[in-house]
Coordinates of C-alpha atoms in Angstrom, one line a residue:
M27 CA -0.3 -0.2 0.1
P28 CA 1.2 3.3 -0.6
S29 CA 2.6 5.2 2.7
T30 CA 0.2 6.8 4.6
R31 CA 3.4 9.9 5.2
M32 CA 2.7 11.5 2.3
G33 CA -0.8 10.1 1.4
L34 CA 0.6 7.6 0.1
R35 CA 42.3 3.0 -26.3
W36 CA 41.4 4.7 -28.2
L37 CA 43.8 3.7 -32.0
G38 CA 46.9 6.5 -30.8
F39 CA 47.5 8.8 -33.2
P40 CA 51.5 9.6 -32.1
S41 CA 50.8 13.3 -33.0
F42 CA 47.9 13.5 -30.3
A43 CA 50.3 15.6 -28.1
A44 CA 50.8 18.5 -30.8
L45 CA 46.8 17.7 -32.5
L46 CA 45.8 19.1 -28.4
A47 CA 48.3 21.6 -28.5
A48 CA 47.6 23.6 -31.8
C49 CA 43.3 22.7 -30.0
S50 CA 44.5 24.3 -27.6
G51 CA 42.9 27.8 -27.7
G52 CA 41.5 27.5 -31.2
D53 CA 38.0 28.3 -33.0
L54 CA 35.5 27.4 -31.3
G55 CA 33.3 28.8 -32.6
S56 CA -6.2 14.7 -30.0
P57 CA -6.8 10.9 -29.5
E58 CA -3.2 9.1 -29.3
G59 CA -2.0 7.6 -31.9
N60 CA 1.0 6.5 -34.2
D61 CA 2.5 8.1 -37.1
G62 CA 4.1 6.7 -39.8
G63 CA 7.4 8.5 -40.3
G64 CA 9.6 7.1 -43.0
S65 CA 8.4 8.9 -46.1
G66 CA 10.1 12.3 -45.4
D67 CA 13.0 11.5 -42.9
T68 CA 16.3 13.4 -43.8
T69 CA 19.2 12.5 -43.0
S70 CA 22.7 14.3 -43.4
V71 CA 25.9 12.2 -44.4
V72 CA 29.6 13.7 -44.0
T73 CA 32.4 11.7 -44.2
G74 CA 35.6 15.2 -43.4
S75 CA 35.0 17.8 -41.5
G76 CA 33.3 17.8 -37.7
G77 CA 32.1 21.0 -38.4
A78 CA 27.9 20.7 -38.8
A79 CA 26.4 20.4 -42.3
P80 CA 23.7 21.8 -44.4
M81 CA 20.5 18.7 -43.9
P82 CA 20.5 17.8 -47.8
A83 CA 17.2 18.3 -50.1
A84 CA 13.6 17.2 -49.0
G85 CA 13.1 13.6 -49.6
A86 CA 16.4 11.8 -49.1
T87 CA 16.1 8.9 -47.1
S88 CA 18.0 7.2 -44.5
G89 CA 18.6 3.8 -46.1
G90 CA 15.7 3.6 -48.4
A91 CA 13.6 1.9 -45.3
T92 CA 10.7 3.1 -43.9
S93 CA 8.5 2.3 -41.5
S94 CA 5.1 1.1 -42.6
G95 CA 6.1 -2.9 -41.1
A96 CA 9.7 -3.0 -42.3
T97 CA 10.8 -5.5 -40.5
S98 CA 15.1 -5.5 -41.7
S99 CA 17.3 -7.4 -40.4
G100 CA 15.1 -10.4 -39.0
A101 CA 13.9 -8.2 -36.1
T102 CA 10.5 -10.1 -35.4
S103 CA 7.1 -8.4 -33.3
G104 CA 8.2 -10.9 -30.4
G105 CA 11.5 -9.4 -30.2
A106 CA 14.3 -11.2 -31.0
T107 CA 16.9 -13.2 -31.9
S108 CA 20.4 -13.4 -30.4
G109 CA 22.8 -13.3 -33.0
G110 CA 20.5 -12.3 -36.8
A111 CA 22.1 -10.2 -39.4
T112 CA 22.9 -6.8 -38.2
S113 CA 21.5 -3.8 -40.3
G114 CA 23.0 -1.4 -42.5
G115 CA 25.9 -3.1 -42.2
A116 CA 27.0 -1.8 -38.6
T117 CA 28.8 -5.0 -37.7
S118 CA 31.8 -3.2 -39.7
G119 CA 35.2 -2.4 -37.0
G120 CA 35.1 -6.3 -36.0
A121 CA 32.3 -6.4 -34.4
T122 CA 32.1 -10.4 -33.8
S123 CA 32.0 -12.9 -30.7
G124 CA 34.1 -12.9 -28.5
S125 CA 36.1 -10.0 -29.1
G126 CA 36.4 -8.6 -25.5
G127 CA 37.8 -11.5 -23.6
D128 CA 33.1 -12.2 -24.1
A129 CA 32.8 -15.2 -22.1
T130 CA 30.2 -16.8 -24.1
T131 CA 30.6 -20.6 -24.0
G132 CA 30.7 -23.2 -21.4
S133 CA 28.7 -21.1 -19.5
G134 CA 27.3 -23.4 -17.2
G135 CA 24.2 -23.6 -19.9
A136 CA 24.2 -20.9 -21.1
G137 CA 24.9 -22.6 -25.0
E138 CA 26.9 -20.3 -27.4
L139 CA 26.6 -17.6 -29.8
D140 CA 26.0 -17.4 -32.7
P141 CA 29.3 -16.1 -34.3
D142 CA 27.8 -13.4 -35.9
T143 CA 26.6 -11.4 -33.0
I144 CA 27.6 -8.3 -32.4
T145 CA 29.4 -7.9 -28.6
A146 CA 31.8 -5.1 -28.7
P147 CA 30.7 -2.1 -30.4
E148 CA 32.1 -0.3 -33.8
G149 CA 32.9 3.0 -32.8
K150 CA 36.4 3.3 -31.0
I151 CA 36.0 5.9 -27.8
P152 CA 39.2 8.0 -26.3
N153 CA 40.5 6.8 -22.9
T154 CA 43.9 8.4 -23.5
P155 CA 46.2 10.5 -20.5
M156 CA 45.4 14.1 -20.4
P157 CA 47.8 17.3 -20.6
A158 CA 47.9 18.5 -16.6
N159 CA 47.2 22.0 -18.6
K160 CA 44.4 21.5 -19.6
I161 CA 42.1 20.1 -16.2
N162 CA 40.7 22.2 -12.9
L163 CA 41.2 25.5 -14.7
P164 CA 41.0 28.8 -13.5
R165 CA 37.9 30.4 -14.8
N166 CA 40.1 33.0 -17.2
N167 CA 41.8 29.9 -18.8
W168 CA 38.2 28.1 -19.8
R169 CA 39.7 28.3 -23.4
D170 CA 42.6 25.9 -22.4
G171 CA 40.6 22.9 -21.3
L172 CA 38.7 22.2 -24.7
V173 CA 39.7 19.3 -27.1
S174 CA 37.8 19.8 -30.2
P175 CA 36.4 22.3 -31.9
T176 CA 32.3 23.6 -31.2
L177 CA 29.9 20.4 -32.9
E178 CA 26.1 21.3 -34.5
A179 CA 26.9 24.8 -34.7
G180 CA 22.9 26.4 -34.9
H181 CA 21.6 23.0 -33.7
H182 CA 19.4 22.3 -30.4
Q183 CA 21.3 19.5 -28.6
N184 CA 20.7 18.2 -25.5
Q185 CA 22.1 15.3 -23.2
P186 CA 24.9 13.9 -25.2
I187 CA 24.7 9.7 -24.8
V188 CA 27.4 6.9 -26.8
I189 CA 25.7 3.9 -29.2
N190 CA 28.3 1.1 -30.6
G191 CA 31.0 3.4 -30.1
Y192 CA 30.1 6.7 -31.1
V193 CA 28.7 9.7 -29.6
Q194 CA 25.2 11.7 -30.4
G195 CA 23.2 14.4 -29.2
A196 CA 19.5 14.8 -29.9
G197 CA 17.0 17.4 -29.4
N198 CA 14.0 19.2 -30.9
A199 CA 12.6 15.5 -33.0
E200 CA 16.5 15.8 -34.5
I201 CA 19.8 13.1 -33.7
V202 CA 23.0 13.9 -34.8
F203 CA 25.8 11.0 -34.3
Y204 CA 29.9 11.8 -34.3
D205 CA 32.7 9.4 -34.8
I206 CA 34.6 10.7 -31.8
A207 CA 37.8 8.5 -32.0
D208 CA 39.9 11.6 -32.5
P209 CA 38.3 14.3 -30.4
T210 CA 40.1 17.1 -31.4
N211 CA 38.8 16.3 -34.7
P212 CA 34.4 14.4 -34.8
K213 CA 33.9 13.3 -37.7
M214 CA 30.1 14.2 -38.5
L215 CA 28.0 10.5 -39.5
S216 CA 24.7 11.3 -39.5
R217 CA 22.0 13.4 -38.8
I218 CA 18.6 12.7 -39.4
Q219 CA 15.0 15.0 -38.2
S220 CA 11.6 13.6 -37.2
P221 CA 8.7 14.1 -39.3
G222 CA 7.0 15.6 -36.4
F223 CA 10.2 17.9 -36.5
D224 CA 8.8 21.6 -36.6
P225 CA 11.3 24.7 -35.2
K226 CA 8.0 26.8 -34.4
G227 CA 5.5 23.9 -33.1
G228 CA 2.6 24.3 -30.3
P229 CA 1.5 26.9 -28.9
K230 CA 4.1 29.6 -27.6
G231 CA 5.5 29.1 -31.8
V232 CA 8.7 28.2 -29.6
G233 CA 9.5 24.4 -30.9
E234 CA 10.3 22.9 -27.3
A235 CA 11.1 19.9 -27.5
E236 CA 14.0 19.3 -25.2
S237 CA 15.4 15.8 -24.6
H238 CA 16.6 15.9 -21.2
Q239 CA 16.2 11.4 -21.6
T240 CA 16.6 9.1 -23.9
S241 CA 16.7 5.4 -23.8
V242 CA 18.1 2.8 -26.2
A243 CA 16.7 -1.0 -27.1
R244 CA 18.3 -4.8 -28.2
Y245 CA 16.3 -7.0 -30.3
G246 CA 18.6 -9.3 -31.3
D247 CA 21.7 -7.1 -33.4
K248 CA 19.0 -4.1 -34.1
F249 CA 19.4 -1.7 -32.1
Y250 CA 16.3 1.1 -31.5
Q251 CA 16.1 3.8 -29.6
V252 CA 13.0 6.5 -28.1
T253 CA 13.7 10.1 -28.1
T254 CA 11.7 13.8 -27.6
S255 CA 9.5 14.6 -29.7
G256 CA 6.5 17.8 -29.4
T257 CA 4.0 16.1 -29.9
G258 CA 4.8 12.8 -28.5
V259 CA 7.6 10.6 -28.3
D260 CA 9.8 9.4 -31.7
I261 CA 11.0 5.8 -32.1
W262 CA 14.1 5.2 -34.6
D263 CA 16.3 2.2 -35.3
V264 CA 19.7 3.3 -34.4
T265 CA 21.4 0.3 -35.3
D266 CA 24.1 1.8 -37.5
A267 CA 24.8 5.4 -37.1
R268 CA 25.3 6.9 -41.0
A269 CA 22.1 6.1 -41.5
P270 CA 20.1 5.8 -38.5
R271 CA 16.1 5.6 -39.8
H272 CA 13.0 7.0 -38.0
V273 CA 10.6 4.4 -37.5
R274 CA 7.5 5.9 -36.4
L275 CA 6.6 8.9 -34.4
V276 CA 4.1 8.1 -31.7
R277 CA 1.8 11.5 -30.8
L278 CA 0.5 11.1 -26.7
Q279 CA -2.3 12.9 -25.6
G280 CA -1.8 16.3 -23.6
I281 CA 2.3 17.2 -25.0
N282 CA 2.0 20.1 -27.5
Y283 CA 5.4 21.6 -26.8
G284 CA 5.4 22.5 -23.2
D285 CA 7.8 23.2 -20.8
F286 CA 7.8 21.5 -17.8
T287 CA 3.7 21.4 -18.2
D288 CA 2.7 19.8 -21.1
S289 CA 5.5 17.8 -22.3
V290 CA 7.9 14.9 -22.2
W291 CA 10.6 14.8 -19.7
G292 CA 11.5 11.4 -19.6
M293 CA 11.6 8.0 -20.9
Y294 CA 13.1 3.9 -20.5
W295 CA 12.7 1.1 -22.8
Q296 CA 12.3 -1.8 -20.7
G297 CA 12.3 -3.6 -23.7
S298 CA 8.1 -4.8 -24.6
V299 CA 7.5 -1.6 -23.0
I300 CA 8.6 1.5 -22.7
Y301 CA 7.7 3.8 -20.2
V302 CA 7.0 8.0 -21.1
G303 CA 7.5 11.0 -18.2
G304 CA 4.7 13.3 -19.7
T305 CA 5.4 15.4 -16.6
N306 CA 1.7 17.0 -15.9
T307 CA 0.4 14.7 -18.4
G308 CA 1.3 11.5 -16.2
L309 CA 3.2 8.0 -17.0
H310 CA 2.2 7.2 -20.8
I311 CA 2.7 3.7 -21.5
L312 CA 3.4 2.0 -24.4
D313 CA 4.1 -1.4 -26.5
A314 CA 7.5 -2.4 -27.8
A315 CA 7.0 -6.0 -28.4
D316 CA 7.5 -4.9 -32.1
P317 CA 9.5 -2.1 -32.0
E318 CA 8.5 -2.1 -36.2
D319 CA 4.9 -0.9 -34.5
V320 CA 5.4 1.2 -31.1
K321 CA 1.8 1.4 -29.6
F322 CA 0.4 3.7 -26.9
V323 CA -1.9 1.8 -24.5
K324 CA -2.9 3.6 -21.6
K325 CA -2.1 6.9 -19.1
I326 CA -1.9 7.0 -15.2
P327 CA -2.7 10.4 -14.1
T328 CA -0.3 12.1 -11.5
S329 CA -3.1 11.4 -9.1
Q330 CA -2.1 8.1 -8.6
F331 CA 1.1 8.0 -8.3
G332 CA 0.7 11.1 -5.4
G333 CA 1.0 14.3 -8.1
V334 CA 4.5 13.7 -8.4
S335 CA 4.5 15.9 -12.0
A336 CA 6.3 13.0 -13.9
G337 CA 9.6 13.4 -15.3
P338 CA 12.8 11.6 -15.9
L339 CA 12.0 8.4 -15.0
W340 CA 14.2 4.9 -14.6
A341 CA 12.7 1.1 -15.1
V342 CA 14.8 -1.4 -12.8
G343 CA 13.5 -4.7 -12.9
N344 CA 10.2 -4.8 -11.6
T345 CA 11.0 -0.7 -9.8
L346 CA 9.9 2.2 -11.4
V347 CA 11.5 5.5 -10.6
I348 CA 9.2 8.8 -11.1
T349 CA 10.9 12.2 -10.7
T350 CA 10.1 15.9 -11.8
P351 CA 11.0 18.4 -13.9
K352 CA 12.0 21.3 -13.4
D353 CA 9.6 24.3 -11.2
N354 CA 8.2 21.0 -9.5
G355 CA 9.5 18.7 -7.2
G356 CA 8.6 14.8 -6.1
I357 CA 10.0 11.1 -6.2
A358 CA 7.8 8.3 -6.4
T359 CA 8.3 4.6 -6.4
M360 CA 5.7 2.0 -8.0
D361 CA 5.5 -2.0 -8.7
I362 CA 5.9 -2.5 -12.4
S363 CA 6.1 -6.4 -12.0
D364 CA 3.0 -6.3 -14.2
P365 CA 4.7 -3.9 -16.3
M366 CA 0.9 -2.3 -17.6
N367 CA -0.2 -1.9 -14.9
P368 CA 2.4 0.0 -12.8
V369 CA 0.7 0.4 -8.9
A370 CA 2.2 2.8 -6.8
L371 CA 4.4 2.0 -4.2
D372 CA 5.7 5.4 -2.4
F373 CA 5.9 8.6 -2.8
I374 CA 7.8 11.9 -1.1
A375 CA 7.8 15.7 -2.1
P376 CA 10.9 17.7 -1.5
S377 CA 10.8 21.5 -1.9
K378 CA 11.3 22.6 -6.1
S379 CA 13.8 21.2 -8.2
Y380 CA 15.4 21.4 -11.7
I381 CA 16.0 18.2 -12.6
C382 CA 16.7 14.3 -10.7
G383 CA 19.5 12.4 -12.0
L384 CA 19.5 7.7 -10.8
Y385 CA 22.7 6.8 -9.4
G386 CA 23.2 3.0 -8.0
K387 CA 20.8 3.3 -5.6
H388 CA 19.9 6.7 -5.3
V389 CA 18.4 9.5 -7.1
Y390 CA 20.1 12.4 -6.5
V391 CA 18.0 16.3 -6.7
Q392 CA 19.5 19.7 -7.1
S393 CA 20.0 22.1 -6.0
P394 CA 20.8 22.6 -3.6
L395 CA 22.0 19.3 -4.2
R396 CA 20.2 16.0 -2.2
V397 CA 20.2 12.4 -1.8
W398 CA 17.3 9.8 -1.6
D399 CA 17.6 5.8 -1.1
V400 CA 14.8 5.0 -3.8
L401 CA 15.7 1.1 -4.3
T402 CA 16.7 -0.2 -1.0
D403 CA 13.3 -1.0 -0.4
P404 CA 10.8 1.3 -3.0
T405 CA 7.7 0.8 -0.5
D406 CA 9.8 3.3 1.8
I407 CA 12.2 5.9 0.3
G408 CA 11.6 7.8 3.1
S409 CA 10.8 11.7 4.3
A410 CA 10.5 14.5 2.0
N411 CA 12.3 16.6 4.7
S412 CA 15.6 14.1 6.0
P413 CA 17.8 12.9 2.5
V414 CA 20.1 10.2 2.8
A415 CA 22.7 13.4 2.1
T416 CA 23.1 17.1 1.4
L417 CA 25.5 18.7 -0.4
P418 CA 24.9 22.8 0.0
D419 CA 24.8 25.7 -2.3
S420 CA 27.2 27.4 0.1
A421 CA 30.0 24.3 -0.7
F422 CA 30.4 25.3 -4.0
R423 CA 30.3 29.3 -3.4
A424 CA 33.4 28.3 -1.1
K425 CA 35.0 27.4 -4.6
G426 CA 34.4 30.4 -6.1
Y427 CA 32.2 28.0 -8.3
P428 CA 28.5 29.8 -8.8
A429 CA 26.0 26.6 -6.7
G430 CA 23.2 27.1 -9.7
S431 CA 22.9 24.4 -11.4
E432 CA 20.4 21.9 -14.1
Y433 CA 21.6 18.8 -15.5
M434 CA 23.5 15.7 -14.2
S435 CA 25.6 12.4 -15.6
F436 CA 27.3 10.2 -13.1
S437 CA 30.7 7.7 -13.9
D438 CA 33.1 5.7 -11.7
G439 CA 32.1 7.1 -8.3
Y440 CA 31.6 10.8 -10.4
M441 CA 28.8 12.8 -10.4
F442 CA 29.3 15.9 -13.2
L443 CA 26.7 18.2 -11.8
G444 CA 26.1 21.1 -14.8
H445 CA 26.2 24.6 -14.1
L446 CA 23.7 27.8 -14.8
R447 CA 25.1 30.4 -17.5
P448 CA 27.2 33.0 -17.8
D449 CA 29.2 29.7 -15.6
A450 CA 29.0 27.2 -18.4
G451 CA 30.1 23.4 -17.1
V452 CA 30.3 21.0 -14.9
S453 CA 32.0 20.8 -11.3
K454 CA 33.1 17.1 -10.9
I455 CA 32.3 15.6 -7.6
N456 CA 32.8 13.1 -5.7
V457 CA 29.8 10.3 -4.7
R458 CA 31.7 7.2 -4.1
D459 CA 30.3 8.3 -0.3
I460 CA 27.1 10.0 -0.4
N461 CA 28.1 10.8 3.0
R462 CA 31.4 13.0 2.4
M463 CA 30.7 14.3 -1.1
S464 CA 33.1 16.5 -2.5
I465 CA 34.3 19.5 -5.7
E466 CA 36.6 17.2 -6.7
S467 CA 37.4 19.4 -9.8
R468 CA 36.4 21.8 -12.5
V469 CA 35.4 21.4 -15.9
W470 CA 34.6 24.7 -18.1
G471 CA 31.8 25.5 -20.9
R472 CA 32.1 27.7 -23.7
L473 CA 31.9 30.7 -21.8
E474 CA 32.7 33.2 -25.0
F475 CA 28.9 33.1 -24.9
T476 CA 27.2 35.2 -22.3
N477 CA 24.9 33.0 -21.6
G478 CA 26.3 29.7 -23.1
D479 CA 24.7 26.3 -21.4
D480 CA 27.6 23.4 -21.7
Q481 CA 25.8 21.5 -18.9
F482 CA 24.2 18.9 -20.6
S483 CA 27.2 16.2 -20.2
I484 CA 28.6 12.4 -20.4
P485 CA 32.3 11.6 -19.2
V486 CA 34.1 9.1 -21.7
G487 CA 37.1 8.6 -20.5
S488 CA 39.5 11.1 -19.8
L489 CA 36.6 13.5 -21.2
V490 CA 33.6 14.6 -20.6
V491 CA 30.4 15.9 -23.8
L492 CA 29.0 19.4 -23.3
A493 CA 25.9 20.5 -25.2
D494 CA 24.1 23.6 -24.9
D495 CA 20.9 24.3 -25.3
E496 CA 20.3 28.0 -25.2
L497 CA 19.0 30.3 -27.9
P498 CA 20.0 30.9 -30.5
Y499 CA 21.4 27.0 -30.4
R500 CA 25.5 26.0 -30.1
G501 CA 25.8 22.4 -29.9
M502 CA 28.5 20.5 -28.6
V503 CA 32.2 20.2 -27.7
I504 CA 34.8 18.0 -26.1
A505 CA 36.8 18.8 -23.0
A506 CA 39.6 17.8 -20.6
H507 CA 38.4 16.3 -17.2
S508 CA 41.1 13.5 -15.8
M509 CA 44.7 13.3 -16.5
E510 CA 44.6 9.3 -16.2
P511 CA 42.4 7.3 -18.8
D512 CA 39.4 5.2 -17.5
T513 CA 41.0 1.4 -15.8
T514 CA 37.9 1.5 -13.2
P515 CA 35.9 -1.6 -14.7
P516 CA 31.7 -1.2 -14.3
A517 CA 30.5 -3.0 -11.8
V518 CA 27.0 -4.0 -10.2
D519 CA 25.6 -1.9 -7.5
T520 CA 22.1 -2.8 -7.2
V521 CA 19.8 -6.3 -9.0
L522 CA 16.5 -6.5 -9.1
P523 CA 14.8 -8.9 -8.2
K524 CA 17.2 -8.8 -4.5
S525 CA 19.4 -12.0 -4.6
G526 CA 17.4 -14.7 -2.7
A527 CA 13.8 -12.7 -3.4
T528 CA 11.2 -15.4 -4.2
G529 CA 7.6 -15.2 -4.6
L530 CA 8.7 -13.3 -8.2
P531 CA 5.5 -12.8 -10.9
R532 CA 6.3 -14.8 -13.9
K533 CA 6.5 -11.5 -15.6
S534 CA 9.5 -10.1 -13.5
R535 CA 11.9 -8.2 -15.5
I536 CA 15.5 -7.6 -14.2
G537 CA 16.9 -4.4 -13.7
L538 CA 21.2 -3.3 -12.7
S539 CA 22.3 -0.5 -11.0
L540 CA 26.4 -0.2 -12.7
T541 CA 29.1 1.9 -11.5
D542 CA 29.7 3.0 -14.8
N543 CA 27.4 4.5 -17.8
V544 CA 27.5 0.6 -19.9
E545 CA 27.8 0.4 -23.8
I546 CA 25.2 -1.6 -25.7
A547 CA 26.9 -3.5 -28.2
T548 CA 28.7 -5.0 -25.5
V549 CA 24.7 -6.5 -23.5
H550 CA 24.1 -9.4 -25.1
H551 CA 23.1 -12.9 -24.0
G552 CA 26.9 -13.6 -23.5
S553 CA 27.2 -11.4 -21.5
F554 CA 23.5 -11.0 -19.4
I555 CA 22.8 -14.1 -19.2
V556 CA 19.3 -15.0 -17.5
R557 CA 18.2 -19.0 -17.0
P558 CA 17.2 -21.3 -14.7
M559 CA 19.2 -23.3 -12.6
G560 CA 20.7 -26.1 -14.9
G561 CA 18.2 -24.8 -18.0
Q562 CA 19.0 -23.2 -20.9
Q563 CA 18.9 -19.5 -21.4
V564 CA 15.6 -17.2 -21.5
K565 CA 15.7 -15.7 -24.6
G566 CA 14.0 -11.8 -24.3
T567 CA 15.5 -8.3 -25.4
F568 CA 17.3 -5.4 -23.2
G569 CA 17.2 -1.8 -22.6
V570 CA 19.5 0.5 -21.7
Y571 CA 20.0 4.2 -20.7
M572 CA 23.6 5.2 -18.8
G573 CA 24.0 2.8 -15.8
I574 CA 21.1 1.3 -16.0
V575 CA 20.1 -2.1 -17.6
N576 CA 17.5 -4.3 -18.0
F577 CA 16.5 -8.0 -19.4
D578 CA 13.0 -8.2 -20.9
P579 CA 12.2 -12.3 -21.7
D580 CA 10.4 -13.0 -24.7
E581 CA 8.2 -14.8 -22.7
D582 CA 6.3 -15.3 -18.6
L583 CA 8.5 -17.2 -16.4
M584 CA 8.6 -20.3 -15.0
P585 CA 5.8 -21.0 -11.5
N586 CA 7.8 -21.8 -8.5
T587 CA 11.1 -21.7 -10.0
T588 CA 15.2 -20.4 -8.9
Y589 CA 16.5 -18.4 -11.9
E590 CA 19.9 -17.4 -12.0
I591 CA 21.6 -13.6 -13.6
V592 CA 24.8 -14.5 -14.4
L593 CA 27.2 -11.9 -15.8
P594 CA 30.6 -13.0 -16.9
K595 CA 33.6 -11.6 -15.9
G596 CA 34.5 -9.0 -19.1
G597 CA 31.7 -9.3 -20.4
V598 CA 28.8 -5.8 -20.0
K599 CA 31.6 -2.6 -21.2
D600 CA 31.5 0.0 -20.1
L601 CA 31.8 3.1 -22.9
V602 CA 35.9 2.6 -23.2
G603 CA 36.1 -0.8 -23.3
N604 CA 36.7 -1.5 -19.7
G605 CA 34.7 -4.8 -19.1
I606 CA 33.0 -5.7 -15.1
A607 CA 36.1 -7.3 -13.3
A608 CA 34.5 -10.6 -11.7
E609 CA 31.8 -13.0 -12.2
F610 CA 28.3 -11.2 -11.1
K611 CA 25.4 -13.6 -9.9
S612 CA 22.1 -13.1 -7.9
T613 CA 19.1 -15.7 -8.2
F614 CA 15.5 -15.8 -7.5
T615 CA 13.2 -17.5 -7.7
T616 CA 9.1 -17.0 -8.7
G617 CA 6.0 -18.0 -7.2
P618 CA 2.5 -20.3 -8.7

């Protein structure tokens, strides 16, 4: 019952130091339903300069595929085949089974992977030492901390992510892919707009469609993505970064180019279900059993989970964590063991925040920075007035940093907290011990812009990708945050169902919260194994956002059966190729 408390290796360019030196100080300059989106999608493909390229003529198609029933490369409505053919040739670069030391054979009945299964990313994320003169600089030396020129100038960019070894920016019903193997000279691979793109859409005529969160799913060897659109969400096939394909625009009732109301702020693609946070409109649930034909199922009003405005959200196994967008305050947990029919577990209403983030088992709320434990016991997430940890604004001011903040990302025990204009960039905060959080360093953004907002971030090895969303749009830039390359392996922080849990529903999904962001190309049936004890591996689909990974079985689990979860050593990897250091195992038992 709801709580009564609240009413409820990089390839090693030999001249990298010279390239960095050359770069420093350089020019930086209606009813809900589906709209098919295959025809008219535009894609720009560039193989030279890393700068923004013009959009192609209207009517150019991405890869020639349409969304009207296309099932290229064997993607079936039930989801999943492990080892089907890849789409668009996305296996170049040596993504073959067994690469990177994946333990895929002889693992106690798991069986062997198809030799064509993608087990490593196509692209390469750099992971190399950075010079001391690029790290933790004083404000006046901000330019020296930047590694790349400005990318995507004039385009709306929000939360960057990594898919299949390439950096992606998303915003305003548009996605773009970059190869950053040489971070001083990134190469744009593609850019594509949704049929729903409208820079002046909505009642205010400003065309807001900010991509504060996104999520990626793996069906066999095909990668799909859900992103924000002005009137709902877009579904993309992102298997081939050089030719992403728009699959479908799913319109959602009440979503109409809003800011913190009437808009989409959160989404998680767990497998056969996509959960969408529609702010004041509630929680929207989509059926994604067939990723080529995602359909709206139902909407749950905010009144059913404590009135919490539905912003960024995360599905972890049978638990859904919902947090609020800006100008709101709230955290809610829901039981999604029946995935289409969530039931409220608990909620709290902390004082107003801008946006929240989930890392490990904790939700981080800001500003000021406060922390609640939401996964240890989702039925009791504590009191709104009693976070388990706090980092006061005075800690930032004591270091001469701005206290105001908006967005955040995480990696290997660090938070990268984005700051407000005119002090663009992020603070790197040690959160390994939430009771002793400390500000370690500052990464400045492009301070040449008085209203610059380089506050969206994703750490990649010793670098961090920053993105801006202020008019006039200024795209992305890459900066340095560490002198040392990333050699820290990801580890499992939380597993749901909990190890040893019994009486689990047969529709249960398995969720892992890891200590670092995960490369989806390394999440497959050889690196994430679910099986009855001594039995054959269960097949299904995978969902990933940052460090949250889920497995959704194709069929209901068997009754009264003990299952084990196995992550072989070296299988699941972070964005720069560090695999988990030791085999992880956990068990749970279903009920009648």
